[in-house]
CSV table of C-alpha atoms in Angstrom, one decimal:
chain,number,residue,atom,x,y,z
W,336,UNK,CA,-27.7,-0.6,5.9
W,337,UNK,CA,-30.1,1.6,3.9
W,338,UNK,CA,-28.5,3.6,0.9
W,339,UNK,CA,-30.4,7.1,0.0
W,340,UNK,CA,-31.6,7.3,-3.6
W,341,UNK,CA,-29.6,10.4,-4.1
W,342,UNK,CA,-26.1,7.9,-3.8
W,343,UNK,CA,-25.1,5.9,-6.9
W,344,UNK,CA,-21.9,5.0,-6.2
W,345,UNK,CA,-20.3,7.0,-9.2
W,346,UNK,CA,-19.3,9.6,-6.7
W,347,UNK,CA,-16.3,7.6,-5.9
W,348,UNK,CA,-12.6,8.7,-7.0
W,349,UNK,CA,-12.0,7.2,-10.2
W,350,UNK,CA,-8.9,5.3,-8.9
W,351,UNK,CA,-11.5,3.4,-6.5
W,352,UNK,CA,-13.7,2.8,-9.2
W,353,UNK,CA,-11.0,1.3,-11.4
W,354,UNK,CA,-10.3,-0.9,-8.6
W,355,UNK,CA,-14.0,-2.1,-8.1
W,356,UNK,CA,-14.0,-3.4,-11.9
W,357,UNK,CA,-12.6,-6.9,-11.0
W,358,UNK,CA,-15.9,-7.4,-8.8
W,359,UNK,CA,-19.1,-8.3,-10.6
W,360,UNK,CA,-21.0,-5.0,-11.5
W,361,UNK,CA,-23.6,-6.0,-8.9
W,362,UNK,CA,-21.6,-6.2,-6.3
W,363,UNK,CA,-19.2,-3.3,-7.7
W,364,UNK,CA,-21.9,-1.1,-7.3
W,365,UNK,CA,-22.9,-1.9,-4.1
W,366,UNK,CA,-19.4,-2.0,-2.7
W,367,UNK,CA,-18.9,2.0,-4.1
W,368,UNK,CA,-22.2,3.1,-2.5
W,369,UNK,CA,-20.8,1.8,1.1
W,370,UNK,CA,-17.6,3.3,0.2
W,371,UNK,CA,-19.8,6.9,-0.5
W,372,UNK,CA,-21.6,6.9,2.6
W,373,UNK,CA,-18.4,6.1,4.3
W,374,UNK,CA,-17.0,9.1,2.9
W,375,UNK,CA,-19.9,11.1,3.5
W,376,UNK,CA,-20.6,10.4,7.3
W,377,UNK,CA,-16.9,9.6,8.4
W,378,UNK,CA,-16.4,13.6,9.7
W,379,UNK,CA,-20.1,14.4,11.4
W,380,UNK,CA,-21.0,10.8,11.9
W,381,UNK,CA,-18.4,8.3,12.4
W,382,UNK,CA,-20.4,5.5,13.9
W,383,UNK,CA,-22.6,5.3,11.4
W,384,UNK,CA,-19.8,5.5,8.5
W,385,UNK,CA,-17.8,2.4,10.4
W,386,UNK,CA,-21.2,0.6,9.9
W,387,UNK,CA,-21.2,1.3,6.7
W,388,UNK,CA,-17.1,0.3,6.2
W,389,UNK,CA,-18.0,-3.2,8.1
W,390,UNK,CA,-20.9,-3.7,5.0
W,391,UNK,CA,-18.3,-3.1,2.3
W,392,UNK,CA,-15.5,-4.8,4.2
W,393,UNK,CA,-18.2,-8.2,4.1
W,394,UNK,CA,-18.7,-7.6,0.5
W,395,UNK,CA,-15.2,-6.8,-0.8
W,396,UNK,CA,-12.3,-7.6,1.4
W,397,UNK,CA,-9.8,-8.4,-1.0
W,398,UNK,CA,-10.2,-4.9,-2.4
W,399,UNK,CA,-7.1,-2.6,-1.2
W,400,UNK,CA,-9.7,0.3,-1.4
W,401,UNK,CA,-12.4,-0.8,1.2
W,402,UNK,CA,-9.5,-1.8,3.4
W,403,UNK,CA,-8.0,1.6,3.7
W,404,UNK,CA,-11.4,3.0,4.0
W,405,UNK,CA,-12.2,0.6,6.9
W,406,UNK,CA,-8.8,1.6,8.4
W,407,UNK,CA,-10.0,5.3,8.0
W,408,UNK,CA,-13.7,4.2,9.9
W,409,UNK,CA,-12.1,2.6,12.7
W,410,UNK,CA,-9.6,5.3,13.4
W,411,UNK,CA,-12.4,7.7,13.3
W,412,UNK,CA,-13.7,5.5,16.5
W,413,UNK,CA,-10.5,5.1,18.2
W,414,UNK,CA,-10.1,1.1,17.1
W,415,UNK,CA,-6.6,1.8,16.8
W,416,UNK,CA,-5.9,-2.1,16.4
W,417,UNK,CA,-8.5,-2.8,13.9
W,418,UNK,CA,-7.5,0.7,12.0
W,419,UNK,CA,-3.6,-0.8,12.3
W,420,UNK,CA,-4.5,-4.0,10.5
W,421,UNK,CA,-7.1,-2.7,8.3
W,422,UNK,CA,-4.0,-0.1,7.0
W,423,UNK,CA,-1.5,-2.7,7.4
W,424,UNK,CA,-3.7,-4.9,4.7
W,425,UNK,CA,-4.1,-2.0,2.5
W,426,UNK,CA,-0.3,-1.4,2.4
W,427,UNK,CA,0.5,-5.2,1.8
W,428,UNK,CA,-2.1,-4.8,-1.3
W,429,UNK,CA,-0.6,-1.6,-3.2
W,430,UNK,CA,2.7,-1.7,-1.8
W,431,UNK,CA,2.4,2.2,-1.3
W,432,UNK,CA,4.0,4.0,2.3
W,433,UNK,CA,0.8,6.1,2.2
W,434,UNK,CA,-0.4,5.7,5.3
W,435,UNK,CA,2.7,5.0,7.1
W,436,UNK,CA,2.3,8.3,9.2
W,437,UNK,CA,-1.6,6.6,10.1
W,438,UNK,CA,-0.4,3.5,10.8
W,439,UNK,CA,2.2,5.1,12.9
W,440,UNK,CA,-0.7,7.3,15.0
W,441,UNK,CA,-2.5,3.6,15.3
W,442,UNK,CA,0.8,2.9,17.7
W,443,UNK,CA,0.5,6.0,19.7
W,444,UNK,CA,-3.2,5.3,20.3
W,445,UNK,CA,-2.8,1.7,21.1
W,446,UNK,CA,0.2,3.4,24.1
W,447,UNK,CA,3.1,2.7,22.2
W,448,UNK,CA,4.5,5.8,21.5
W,449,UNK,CA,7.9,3.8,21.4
W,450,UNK,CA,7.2,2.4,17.7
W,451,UNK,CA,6.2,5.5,16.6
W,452,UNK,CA,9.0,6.8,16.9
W,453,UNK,CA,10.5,4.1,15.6
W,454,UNK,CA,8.2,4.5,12.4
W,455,UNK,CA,9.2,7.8,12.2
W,456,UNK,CA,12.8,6.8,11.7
W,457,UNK,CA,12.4,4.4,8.9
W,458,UNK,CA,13.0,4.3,5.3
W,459,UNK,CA,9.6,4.6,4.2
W,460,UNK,CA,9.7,8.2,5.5
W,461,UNK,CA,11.9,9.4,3.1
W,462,UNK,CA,9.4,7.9,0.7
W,463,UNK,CA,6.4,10.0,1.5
W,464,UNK,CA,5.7,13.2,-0.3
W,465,UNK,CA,6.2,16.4,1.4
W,466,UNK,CA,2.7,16.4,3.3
W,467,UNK,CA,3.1,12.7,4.2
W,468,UNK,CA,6.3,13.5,5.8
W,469,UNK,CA,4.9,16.6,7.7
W,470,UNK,CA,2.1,14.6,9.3
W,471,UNK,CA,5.1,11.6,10.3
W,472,UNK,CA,6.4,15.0,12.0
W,473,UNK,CA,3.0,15.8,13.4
W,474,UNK,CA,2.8,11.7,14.6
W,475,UNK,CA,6.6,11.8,16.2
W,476,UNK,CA,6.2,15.1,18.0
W,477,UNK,CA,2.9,13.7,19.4
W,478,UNK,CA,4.8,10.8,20.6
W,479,UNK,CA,7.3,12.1,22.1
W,480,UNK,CA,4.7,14.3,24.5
W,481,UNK,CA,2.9,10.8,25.4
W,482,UNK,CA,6.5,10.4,26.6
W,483,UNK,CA,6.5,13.8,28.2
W,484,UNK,CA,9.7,14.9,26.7
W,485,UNK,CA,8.1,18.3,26.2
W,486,UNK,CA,11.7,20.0,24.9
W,487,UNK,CA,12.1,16.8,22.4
W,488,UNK,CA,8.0,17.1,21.0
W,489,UNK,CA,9.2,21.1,20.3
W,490,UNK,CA,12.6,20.7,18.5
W,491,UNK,CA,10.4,17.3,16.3
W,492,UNK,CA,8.6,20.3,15.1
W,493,UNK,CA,11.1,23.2,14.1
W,494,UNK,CA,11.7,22.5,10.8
W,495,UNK,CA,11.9,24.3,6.8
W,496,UNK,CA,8.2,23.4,6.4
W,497,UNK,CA,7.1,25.7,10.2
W,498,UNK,CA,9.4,28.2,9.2
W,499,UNK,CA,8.1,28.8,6.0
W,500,UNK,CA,5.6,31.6,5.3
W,501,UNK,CA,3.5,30.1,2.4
W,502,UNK,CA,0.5,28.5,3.5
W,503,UNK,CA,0.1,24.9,2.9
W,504,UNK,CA,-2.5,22.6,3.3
W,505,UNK,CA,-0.6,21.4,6.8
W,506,UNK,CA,0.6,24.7,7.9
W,507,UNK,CA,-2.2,25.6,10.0
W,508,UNK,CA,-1.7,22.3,11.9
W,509,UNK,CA,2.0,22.2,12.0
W,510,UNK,CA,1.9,25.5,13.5
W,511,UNK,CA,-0.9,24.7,16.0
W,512,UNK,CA,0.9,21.3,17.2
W,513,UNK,CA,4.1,23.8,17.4
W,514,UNK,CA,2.1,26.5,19.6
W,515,UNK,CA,0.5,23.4,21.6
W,516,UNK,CA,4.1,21.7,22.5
W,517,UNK,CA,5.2,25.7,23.5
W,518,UNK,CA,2.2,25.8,25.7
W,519,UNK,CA,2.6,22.7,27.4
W,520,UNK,CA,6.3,23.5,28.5
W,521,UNK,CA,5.3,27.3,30.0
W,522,UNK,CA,6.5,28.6,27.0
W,523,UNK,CA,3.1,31.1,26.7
W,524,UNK,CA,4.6,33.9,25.0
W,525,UNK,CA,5.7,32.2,22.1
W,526,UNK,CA,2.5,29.6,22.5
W,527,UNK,CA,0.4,32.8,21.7
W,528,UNK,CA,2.6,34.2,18.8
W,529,UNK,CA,1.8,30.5,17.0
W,530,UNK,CA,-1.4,30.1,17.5
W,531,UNK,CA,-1.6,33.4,16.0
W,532,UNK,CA,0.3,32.3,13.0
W,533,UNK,CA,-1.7,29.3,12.8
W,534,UNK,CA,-5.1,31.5,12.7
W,535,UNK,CA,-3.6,33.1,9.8
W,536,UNK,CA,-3.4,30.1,7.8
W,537,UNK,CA,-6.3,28.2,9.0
W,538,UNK,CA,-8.7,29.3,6.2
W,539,UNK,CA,-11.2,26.7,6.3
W,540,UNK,CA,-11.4,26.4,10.4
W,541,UNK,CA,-10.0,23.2,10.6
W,542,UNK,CA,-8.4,23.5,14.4
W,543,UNK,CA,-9.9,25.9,17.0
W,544,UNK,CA,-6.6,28.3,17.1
W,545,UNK,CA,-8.7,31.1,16.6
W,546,UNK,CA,-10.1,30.0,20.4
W,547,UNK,CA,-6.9,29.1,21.7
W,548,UNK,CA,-6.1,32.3,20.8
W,549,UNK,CA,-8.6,34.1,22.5
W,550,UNK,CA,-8.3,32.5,26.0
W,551,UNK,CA,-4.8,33.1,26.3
W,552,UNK,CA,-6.0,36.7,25.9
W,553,UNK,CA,-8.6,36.8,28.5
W,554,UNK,CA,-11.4,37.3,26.0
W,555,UNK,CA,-14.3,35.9,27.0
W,556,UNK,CA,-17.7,35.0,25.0
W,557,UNK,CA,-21.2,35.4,26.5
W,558,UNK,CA,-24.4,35.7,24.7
W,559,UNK,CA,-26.0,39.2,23.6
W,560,UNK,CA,-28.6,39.1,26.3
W,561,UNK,CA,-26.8,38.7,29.9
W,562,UNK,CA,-29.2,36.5,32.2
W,563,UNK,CA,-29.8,39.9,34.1
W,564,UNK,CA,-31.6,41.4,30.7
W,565,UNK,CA,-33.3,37.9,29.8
W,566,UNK,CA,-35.0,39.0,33.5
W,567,UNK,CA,-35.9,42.4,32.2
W,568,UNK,CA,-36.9,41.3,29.1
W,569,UNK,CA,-39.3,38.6,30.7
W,570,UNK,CA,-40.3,41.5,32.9
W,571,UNK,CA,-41.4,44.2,30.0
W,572,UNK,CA,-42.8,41.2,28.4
W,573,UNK,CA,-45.4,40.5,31.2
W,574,UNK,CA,-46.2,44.1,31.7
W,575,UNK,CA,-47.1,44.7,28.6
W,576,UNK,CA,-49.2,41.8,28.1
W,577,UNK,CA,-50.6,43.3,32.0
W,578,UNK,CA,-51.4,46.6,29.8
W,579,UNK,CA,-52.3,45.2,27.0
W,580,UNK,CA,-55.5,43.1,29.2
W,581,UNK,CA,-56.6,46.1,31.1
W,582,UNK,CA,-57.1,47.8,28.1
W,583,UNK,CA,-58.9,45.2,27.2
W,584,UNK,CA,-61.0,45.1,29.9
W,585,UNK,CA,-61.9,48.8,30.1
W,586,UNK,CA,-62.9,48.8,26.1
W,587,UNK,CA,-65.5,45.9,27.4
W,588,UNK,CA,-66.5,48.5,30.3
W,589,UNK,CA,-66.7,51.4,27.8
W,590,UNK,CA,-68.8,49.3,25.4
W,591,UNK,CA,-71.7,47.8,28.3
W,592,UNK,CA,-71.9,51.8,29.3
């Protein structure tokens, strides 16, 4: 797949990059510029970043690197059971419970919300830092509403880490999944006060609280110019181009004379 001149691999993490050394720098290099334009596309383009994946999975499968990022590519395109063993190869290279909350999603996706929970009850929990524990949260309470135990998805997500009033890098999420569950189980007064609290601390507009928010409300967006002025407009428009001709025409008259 065609690499833009402006990529030349050294964008990577240096971890990554560490890793590629045991491949000949050719190849190295070529592996880390897939890896880039994976990383690049994954969020606006997945399609095109799982292309990109499959080239460095080809080239470098026994790196534990390209596996997770394949893992990442295919969950970004719903191939839960290729994302499952791409992370389940990952894990078996580094031994880390990183992505035990992903692989744990993979189950929900592929309808087993049954091992998910499972996962979310296993040793390797308590391994995760505090943000890879939040997101086994995030994972369990999701399965438990693919169960539809609405009350069980809401008490999954009452914890220290909702209660808290410093903003974290999950909070805005915890606290939307929290006002979601509420919502779901006719719960709307205290559905709205969350997604309020999770606009507060979603400064970089990563969920759409803000229009969760703004339906429950009743507010309602429409464009500056109502089709009924668009008419007008249109209207004003041609009779001014009508005026603008007949003057026209009688300067023409007013000249021959």
């Amino acid at each position: 797949m065609p690499i833009p001149e402006d990529v030349t691999g050294d964008e990577i993490d240096k971890d990554v990059r560490q890793e590629l050394q045991s491949l000949p720098k050719t190849l190295a290099e070529d592996v880390a510029k897939n890896l880039v334009m994976v990383a690049r596309l994954i969020d606006e383009e997945p399609e095109r970043a799982y292309g990109y994946s499959k080239v460095a999975l080809r080239l470098a499968s026994r790196v534990a690197a390209v596996r997770e990022a394949a893992g990442f590519a295919a969950y970004a395109n719903q191939k839960y059971a290729e994302a499952l063993a791409e992370f389940r190869a990952a894990r078996r290279m580094t031994g880390s419970v990183e992505l035990w909350p992903l692989m744990a999603d993979c189950e929900r996706g592929l309808g087993r919300p049954e091992k998910a929970l499972d996962m979310a009850g296993a040793p390797e929990v308590q391994k995760l830092d505090k943000a890879g524990q939040v997101e086994m949260r995030l994972v369990a309470a999701g399965a438990r509403r693919d169960m539809e135990q609405l009350d069980a998805a809401i008490v999954t997500l009452q914890s220290s880490e909702l209660a808290s009033s410093s903003v974290q890098p999950w909070t805005a999420r915890l606290r939307y999944a929290y006002a979601d569950a509420l919502l779901a189980a006719g719960r709307s007064g205290e559905a709205r006060e969350w997604f309020a609290k999770a606009v507060e601390a979603d400064r970089d507009g990563g969920t759409d609280a803000s229009d969760r928010l703004a339906e429950m409300d009743g507010v309602e967006f429409v464009d500056a110019l109502g089709e009924g002025d668009d008419v007008r407009a249109n209207e004003d428009a041609e009779d001014a181009e009508g005026d603008r001709d007949a003057e026209g025409d009688q300067d023409a008259e007013d000249d021959k004379d």
